[in-house]
Amino acid sequence: MEHFNVEQKIQDFIAKIEARNPNEPEFLQAVKEVAVTVIPFIATKKQYSGMKLLERMAEPERTIIFRVPWVDDKGEIQVNRGFRIQMNSAIGPYKGGIRFHPTVNLSVLKFLAFEQTFKNSLTTLPMGGGKGGADFDPQGKSDMEVMRFCQAYMTELCKHIGPETDVPAGDIGVGAREIGYLFGQYKKIRNEFTGVLTGKGLAYGGSLIRPEATGYGVVYFAEQMLKTIGQDFAGKTVTVSGFGNVAWGVVKKVTELGGKVVTISGPDGYIYDKDGISGEKIEYLLELRASGNNRAADYADKFPSAEFHAGKRPWEVKCDVAIPAATQNELFLEDAQLLVENGVICVTEAANMPSTLDAINHFLDHKVLFSPGKASNAGGVATSGLEMTQNSIRLNWSSEEVDARLKEIMIGIHKACRDYGKEESGYVNYVKGANIAGFVKVAEAMLAQGVV
Ligand code: GLU
């Protein structure tokens, strides 16, 4: 009876979210994944009953949508759409990246902001959840066009953010260059030099290790997962997707720990490098990304040990550990089936929501070690939190100090996931663990602060 009630509650909840947020498939996907694990937990906690905590968490505190007009190099006027989703501020100022990509829309940013709330809670640092972006495509734009776009975007955004209100950072399409332009415009308009953005350059308040942090954190997390079955990265074959900042950090750290990364990918297909992506090839990833033409194929032109597989995903390559590090919904059920057939033991998400719900269920059903991005990629935002701390105390920590704190945070997140996700068989369901552990802190803060 009890079980039936909980199932019904989950279905009712999802139906409401669906009706209220039509045409938002990514947002619905993210909420569903949380609802199926968190609602049964809520049902066991008397103090949460009737408080509509998850309902409140699934409704942004504020959504800002604005016009971003700018002038391109030809003198033509361009119009983009800018967003900032201020999802949840129960445990700290809104915090989360900005994405510039043609696929950006309300659904994508709401899913990201929703996930960010749980992720930031898991870091144990005082950061609420937010996300922003624009449907601007930086590909093929000149430096000056990117600068003018960033200035136009910040001209509106600066009215809504601040170091104690909302602290954006980078995400896909927003790296050090964009953060610099965004910071410059904020400072000019507000006449304030503050830690309003993270991912800043070292010369103006950035933190060492922030560029590497997401990828390193993912690998520190995967190390902990492997440790639960008495294994480590030494001698492991690892497949990675993407070739951006996150993939770069992952490849660097896996290689350092004795693993061999054999793939990276782009929108055009994937690269298989039988010799492993190490040494100068790792630094080449940065060049590839900076080239701005989004072609993984260029890697194969440069390094003859690599084969390019056009239009394919790297999940068909036999591996011990798979690390999806590109973007949402890039690993489908058929990929999960192939990975499992080929003997994968650990799948650690580095991107946000790269696996579809049925792919996740396939991994869980087959007892593969599987961690959701909101847990395993939290090292990026955690190090942003460390950047905020350094800005507040007006000091810079050494890379060793930041890296040690990052590692400690990732070990802590792993432990929290284990505490809430361990099943009777001993198998750790990291999806359940991450969702519940992330939920609890936000829920407690919301309960304490009343209906606001
Ligand atoms: N965009 C990153 C993420 O998905 C980092 C956000 C931040 O540093 O605020 O977590």
XYZ file of C-alpha atoms and ligand atoms in Angstrom:
462
model
C 0.000 0.000 0.000
C 2.734 2.396 1.072
C 4.718 1.526 -2.063
C 1.671 2.182 -4.227
C 1.207 5.583 -2.593
C 4.762 6.627 -3.285
C 4.546 5.480 -6.910
C 1.351 7.477 -7.270
C 2.959 10.528 -5.688
C 5.849 10.342 -8.152
C 3.472 10.083 -11.095
C 1.286 12.942 -9.864
C 4.311 15.112 -9.263
C 5.739 14.454 -12.728
C 2.360 15.052 -14.365
C 2.141 18.456 -12.669
C 5.640 19.463 -13.707
C 4.911 18.315 -17.241
C 1.661 20.279 -17.477
C 3.257 23.387 -16.062
C 6.382 23.320 -18.217
C 5.281 22.240 -21.686
C 7.935 21.898 -24.384
C 10.752 21.622 -21.870
C 12.003 18.051 -22.398
C 15.459 18.534 -20.865
C 14.045 20.155 -17.749
C 11.504 17.383 -17.366
C 14.213 14.749 -17.781
C 16.310 16.287 -15.009
C 13.346 16.640 -12.647
C 12.170 13.069 -13.298
C 15.564 11.637 -12.389
C 15.444 13.465 -9.070
C 11.764 12.800 -8.345
C 11.993 9.009 -8.574
C 14.761 8.924 -5.993
C 13.834 11.824 -3.718
C 10.054 11.384 -3.369
C 10.402 7.922 -1.742
C 12.934 9.486 0.660
C 10.624 12.417 1.472
C 7.884 9.895 2.224
C 10.025 8.524 5.069
C 10.571 11.937 6.696
C 7.756 13.316 8.743
C 9.179 16.838 8.906
C 9.118 17.112 5.093
C 5.538 15.986 4.718
C 3.271 18.594 3.108
C 6.068 21.169 2.805
C 6.097 20.948 -1.018
C 9.880 21.104 -0.969
C 10.521 19.441 -4.321
C 7.654 21.411 -5.899
C 9.308 24.599 -4.721
C 12.749 23.468 -5.898
C 11.387 22.746 -9.371
C 10.124 26.307 -9.797
C 12.839 28.920 -10.391
C 12.847 31.736 -7.851
C 13.306 34.085 -10.785
C 13.716 33.757 -14.553
C 15.203 36.632 -16.490
C 14.940 36.635 -20.298
C 16.272 39.555 -22.274
C 17.158 40.885 -25.690
C 20.863 41.019 -26.537
C 21.368 43.290 -29.551
C 24.877 43.784 -30.924
C 26.666 44.818 -34.100
C 28.819 42.336 -36.027
C 32.034 43.072 -37.943
C 30.081 43.814 -41.120
C 28.097 46.486 -39.328
C 24.962 44.350 -39.314
C 22.709 44.289 -36.265
C 22.321 40.898 -34.607
C 19.729 39.945 -32.016
C 20.194 37.109 -29.537
C 18.210 35.960 -26.539
C 19.862 36.100 -23.117
C 18.793 34.243 -19.984
C 19.571 33.898 -16.309
C 17.699 31.342 -14.231
C 17.929 32.100 -10.508
C 16.801 28.717 -9.301
C 17.385 28.465 -5.587
C 19.091 30.705 -3.031
C 18.320 28.741 0.139
C 21.939 27.898 0.927
C 23.809 30.774 -0.705
C 23.864 33.269 -3.571
C 22.806 31.816 -6.932
C 25.827 30.199 -8.532
C 26.295 28.550 -11.886
C 27.753 29.008 -15.309
C 26.810 30.828 -18.472
C 26.469 28.867 -21.700
C 26.776 30.407 -25.160
C 25.575 27.879 -27.713
C 22.922 27.843 -30.449
C 21.029 25.079 -28.597
C 20.494 27.268 -25.514
C 16.841 27.729 -24.635
C 14.686 27.928 -21.514
C 14.393 24.156 -21.113
C 18.151 23.567 -21.314
C 18.961 26.323 -18.840
C 16.242 25.262 -16.404
C 17.559 21.697 -16.412
C 21.063 23.002 -15.810
C 19.944 25.366 -13.029
C 17.928 22.600 -11.358
C 20.916 20.211 -11.436
C 23.190 23.002 -10.254
C 21.155 23.441 -7.068
C 21.817 19.824 -6.073
C 25.398 19.895 -7.293
C 26.286 23.024 -5.364
C 24.689 21.621 -2.245
C 26.838 18.491 -2.595
C 30.032 20.570 -2.580
C 29.150 21.594 1.039
C 30.027 25.199 0.113
C 27.451 27.988 0.558
C 26.238 28.317 -3.024
C 22.682 28.334 -4.337
C 21.755 27.228 -7.850
C 21.590 29.264 -11.048
C 22.447 29.107 -14.728
C 22.444 31.481 -17.633
C 23.388 31.859 -21.243
C 22.380 32.882 -24.697
C 21.663 31.278 -28.050
C 24.797 32.973 -29.357
C 27.171 30.829 -31.400
C 30.790 31.852 -30.729
C 31.949 29.595 -33.568
C 33.327 31.614 -36.459
C 33.025 34.933 -34.601
C 35.959 37.318 -34.363
C 37.416 38.324 -31.001
C 35.842 41.748 -31.296
C 32.430 40.256 -32.083
C 32.695 38.025 -29.022
C 33.670 41.062 -26.959
C 30.758 43.151 -28.205
C 28.372 40.285 -27.593
C 29.667 39.743 -24.036
C 29.346 43.468 -23.339
C 25.779 43.548 -24.637
C 24.855 40.463 -22.599
C 26.395 41.878 -19.415
C 24.805 45.310 -19.904
C 21.498 43.713 -18.960
C 22.757 40.907 -16.711
C 24.656 43.294 -14.425
C 21.331 44.572 -13.044
C 20.563 41.153 -11.622
C 23.845 39.787 -10.261
C 26.457 40.644 -7.640
C 28.929 38.915 -5.319
C 26.251 38.421 -2.640
C 23.363 37.829 -5.087
C 24.355 35.734 -8.064
C 27.840 34.731 -9.207
C 28.027 33.394 -12.784
C 30.954 31.495 -14.318
C 31.765 29.718 -17.559
C 30.179 26.730 -19.256
C 30.086 25.583 -22.890
C 31.186 28.481 -25.129
C 32.246 30.633 -22.181
C 35.903 30.345 -21.212
C 38.618 32.648 -19.915
C 38.252 35.098 -22.810
C 34.494 35.544 -22.376
C 34.752 35.791 -18.579
C 37.320 38.566 -19.041
C 35.015 40.592 -21.305
C 32.006 39.968 -19.054
C 33.953 41.045 -15.962
C 35.264 44.161 -17.692
C 31.774 45.283 -18.622
C 30.349 44.561 -15.159
C 33.134 46.581 -13.554
C 32.649 49.463 -15.937
C 28.888 49.746 -15.450
C 28.747 49.062 -11.713
C 32.044 50.740 -10.868
C 32.873 47.871 -8.523
C 35.796 45.465 -8.492
C 34.266 42.416 -6.850
C 34.210 38.656 -7.116
C 31.045 38.747 -9.211
C 32.238 36.098 -11.656
C 34.424 33.033 -11.249
C 36.785 31.466 -13.738
C 38.562 34.820 -13.893
C 42.122 35.220 -15.156
C 44.895 34.988 -12.569
C 45.773 38.650 -13.055
C 42.393 39.851 -11.785
C 41.232 37.550 -9.033
C 41.073 34.102 -10.611
C 42.073 30.924 -8.839
C 44.839 28.538 -9.763
C 43.495 25.097 -10.795
C 40.062 26.499 -11.802
C 40.626 25.592 -15.495
C 41.620 22.026 -14.578
C 39.158 21.651 -11.702
C 36.124 20.085 -13.378
C 38.161 17.411 -15.152
C 40.440 16.732 -12.176
C 37.442 16.521 -9.868
C 35.756 13.987 -12.163
C 38.840 11.788 -12.064
C 39.232 12.129 -8.274
C 35.611 11.021 -8.004
C 36.119 8.090 -10.410
C 39.181 7.078 -8.386
C 36.953 6.791 -5.319
C 34.391 4.754 -7.266
C 37.066 2.346 -8.462
C 38.452 2.100 -4.934
C 35.128 0.647 -3.732
C 35.913 -2.426 -5.850
C 39.605 -2.433 -4.987
C 40.777 -0.945 -8.296
C 42.479 2.169 -9.626
C 43.301 3.866 -12.943
C 46.639 2.146 -13.516
C 46.517 0.243 -16.806
C 42.842 1.055 -17.460
C 41.550 1.917 -20.917
C 39.375 5.007 -20.771
C 37.021 6.472 -23.369
C 36.215 10.167 -23.162
C 33.834 12.266 -25.268
C 34.140 15.953 -26.035
C 37.351 17.942 -26.449
C 36.612 21.040 -24.406
C 37.944 22.246 -21.113
C 36.404 19.401 -19.100
C 37.673 16.648 -21.418
C 41.145 18.225 -21.320
C 41.281 18.115 -17.503
C 40.013 14.527 -17.489
C 42.591 13.336 -20.036
C 45.406 15.079 -18.154
C 44.571 13.535 -14.792
C 43.715 10.029 -16.071
C 47.073 9.938 -17.875
C 48.881 11.145 -14.748
C 47.277 8.287 -12.788
C 48.453 5.659 -15.284
C 45.279 5.224 -17.329
C 45.166 5.353 -21.123
C 42.600 7.621 -22.777
C 41.891 6.369 -26.296
C 39.069 8.617 -27.505
C 37.838 12.187 -27.664
C 34.973 13.456 -29.794
C 33.380 16.463 -31.411
C 30.094 17.172 -33.163
C 31.657 15.646 -36.321
C 32.544 12.226 -34.852
C 35.157 10.640 -32.609
C 38.889 10.041 -32.609
C 40.352 6.679 -31.648
C 44.025 6.915 -30.728
C 45.347 3.449 -29.990
C 48.555 4.850 -28.474
C 46.642 6.917 -25.952
C 46.180 10.675 -25.735
C 49.196 11.742 -23.722
C 52.094 14.220 -23.697
C 51.917 16.907 -26.394
C 48.576 15.500 -27.575
C 46.950 16.686 -24.349
C 48.136 20.234 -24.878
C 47.003 19.979 -28.501
C 43.433 19.595 -27.172
C 43.653 23.205 -25.991
C 44.756 24.309 -29.446
C 41.970 22.309 -31.054
C 39.431 24.011 -28.852
C 40.893 27.478 -29.337
C 40.759 27.017 -33.116
C 37.018 27.442 -32.705
C 36.107 25.248 -35.670
C 34.686 22.408 -33.563
C 36.257 19.570 -35.570
C 37.639 16.557 -33.700
C 38.802 15.311 -37.131
C 41.694 17.806 -37.025
C 43.325 15.648 -34.333
C 43.643 12.723 -36.786
C 45.216 15.025 -39.381
C 47.852 16.002 -36.842
C 48.557 12.615 -35.197
C 48.805 9.593 -37.501
C 48.266 7.120 -34.612
C 44.620 8.253 -34.539
C 41.618 7.200 -36.606
C 38.623 9.444 -37.143
C 35.136 7.890 -37.109
C 32.777 10.332 -38.770
C 29.315 10.810 -37.310
C 29.855 8.230 -34.537
C 30.052 8.294 -30.748
C 33.027 6.845 -28.846
C 30.914 4.409 -26.792
C 31.435 1.594 -29.308
C 35.098 1.379 -28.251
C 35.890 -1.301 -25.650
C 36.963 0.291 -22.384
C 37.137 -0.160 -18.610
C 36.017 3.357 -17.734
C 33.818 5.697 -19.806
C 33.737 9.435 -19.132
C 31.169 11.401 -21.144
C 32.452 14.983 -21.113
C 30.704 16.706 -24.025
C 27.114 17.789 -23.380
C 23.598 16.672 -22.407
C 22.062 13.587 -24.015
C 25.118 12.208 -25.755
C 24.960 8.659 -24.364
C 21.829 6.699 -25.282
C 20.432 3.292 -24.328
C 22.129 1.595 -27.282
C 25.458 3.105 -26.198
C 24.925 1.900 -22.624
C 24.153 -1.584 -23.966
C 27.352 -1.611 -26.024
C 29.435 -0.379 -23.101
C 28.024 -3.061 -20.799
C 28.497 -5.796 -23.440
C 32.096 -4.681 -23.828
C 32.708 -4.988 -20.092
C 32.733 -1.388 -18.837
C 33.119 -1.281 -15.046
C 32.718 2.418 -14.335
C 30.896 5.292 -16.037
C 31.643 8.681 -14.525
C 29.727 11.593 -16.005
C 31.772 14.734 -16.585
C 29.201 16.692 -18.601
C 25.800 17.715 -17.244
C 23.194 14.983 -17.916
C 25.080 13.296 -20.783
C 23.223 9.994 -20.288
C 19.544 9.584 -21.073
C 17.273 8.130 -18.362
C 17.065 4.706 -20.013
C 20.848 4.596 -20.421
C 21.243 5.356 -16.698
C 18.768 2.628 -15.796
C 20.667 0.157 -17.950
C 23.880 0.882 -16.038
C 22.109 0.624 -12.690
C 20.366 -2.639 -13.664
C 23.732 -4.117 -14.631
C 25.366 -2.877 -11.433
C 27.949 -0.840 -13.308
C 29.509 1.858 -11.139
C 27.692 4.923 -12.469
C 27.848 8.500 -11.209
C 25.691 11.400 -12.376
C 27.356 14.642 -13.440
C 25.855 16.579 -10.567
C 28.099 14.573 -8.230
C 31.166 13.782 -10.293
C 31.553 17.094 -12.117
C 30.984 19.252 -9.025
C 34.723 19.974 -8.788
C 34.370 22.868 -11.227
C 31.833 24.795 -9.245
C 33.497 23.728 -5.980
C 36.687 25.424 -7.140
C 34.588 28.422 -8.149
C 33.471 28.434 -4.510
C 37.131 28.413 -3.495
C 37.735 31.337 -5.874
C 34.918 33.239 -4.138
C 36.539 32.568 -0.772
C 39.927 33.807 -2.001
C 38.262 36.950 -3.407
C 36.492 37.581 -0.100
C 39.639 37.256 1.977
C 41.670 39.029 -0.746
C 44.307 36.330 -0.874
C 45.448 33.795 -3.470
C 46.080 30.193 -2.540
C 48.792 28.063 -4.138
C 47.806 25.450 -6.711
C 48.716 22.719 -4.194
C 46.348 24.186 -1.658
C 43.457 24.553 -4.113
C 44.038 21.067 -5.528
C 44.142 19.517 -2.052
C 40.848 21.219 -1.123
C 39.290 20.125 -4.415
C 40.300 16.530 -3.782
C 38.969 16.631 -0.249
C 35.638 18.005 -1.521
C 35.345 15.259 -4.156
C 36.096 12.579 -1.578
C 33.419 14.158 0.643
C 30.843 14.132 -2.191
C 31.654 10.503 -2.895
C 31.132 9.637 0.743
C 27.800 11.503 0.864
C 26.604 9.624 -2.241
C 27.662 6.348 -0.670
C 25.964 7.110 2.629
C 22.617 7.784 0.935
C 22.978 5.454 -2.046
C 24.310 2.200 -0.664
C 21.945 -0.710 -1.267
C 21.614 -3.895 0.786
C 23.741 -5.814 -1.721
C 26.540 -3.304 -1.130
C 26.096 -1.751 -4.606
C 26.168 2.038 -4.501
C 23.415 3.773 -6.457
C 25.171 7.124 -6.925
C 22.140 8.632 -8.657
C 19.986 8.096 -5.608
C 22.828 9.034 -3.265
C 23.602 12.312 -5.050
C 19.979 13.363 -5.338
C 19.136 12.703 -1.709
C 22.369 14.109 -0.266
C 21.998 17.230 -2.432
C 18.330 17.581 -1.526
C 18.709 17.336 2.251
C 20.822 20.458 2.804
C 18.658 22.628 0.553
C 15.480 21.214 2.118
C 16.693 21.906 5.661
C 17.567 25.505 4.744
C 14.196 26.019 3.053
C 12.330 24.604 6.021
C 14.197 26.919 8.390
C 13.513 29.986 6.238
C 9.754 29.487 5.946
C 7.565 29.782 2.879
C 9.448 32.389 0.875
N 29.353 25.441 -15.548
C 29.976 24.673 -14.500
C 29.003 23.640 -13.975
O 28.220 23.100 -14.730
C 30.626 25.529 -13.447
C 29.725 26.508 -12.765
C 30.421 27.475 -11.826
O 31.643 27.376 -11.655
O 29.719 28.318 -11.270
O 28.992 23.272 -12.831
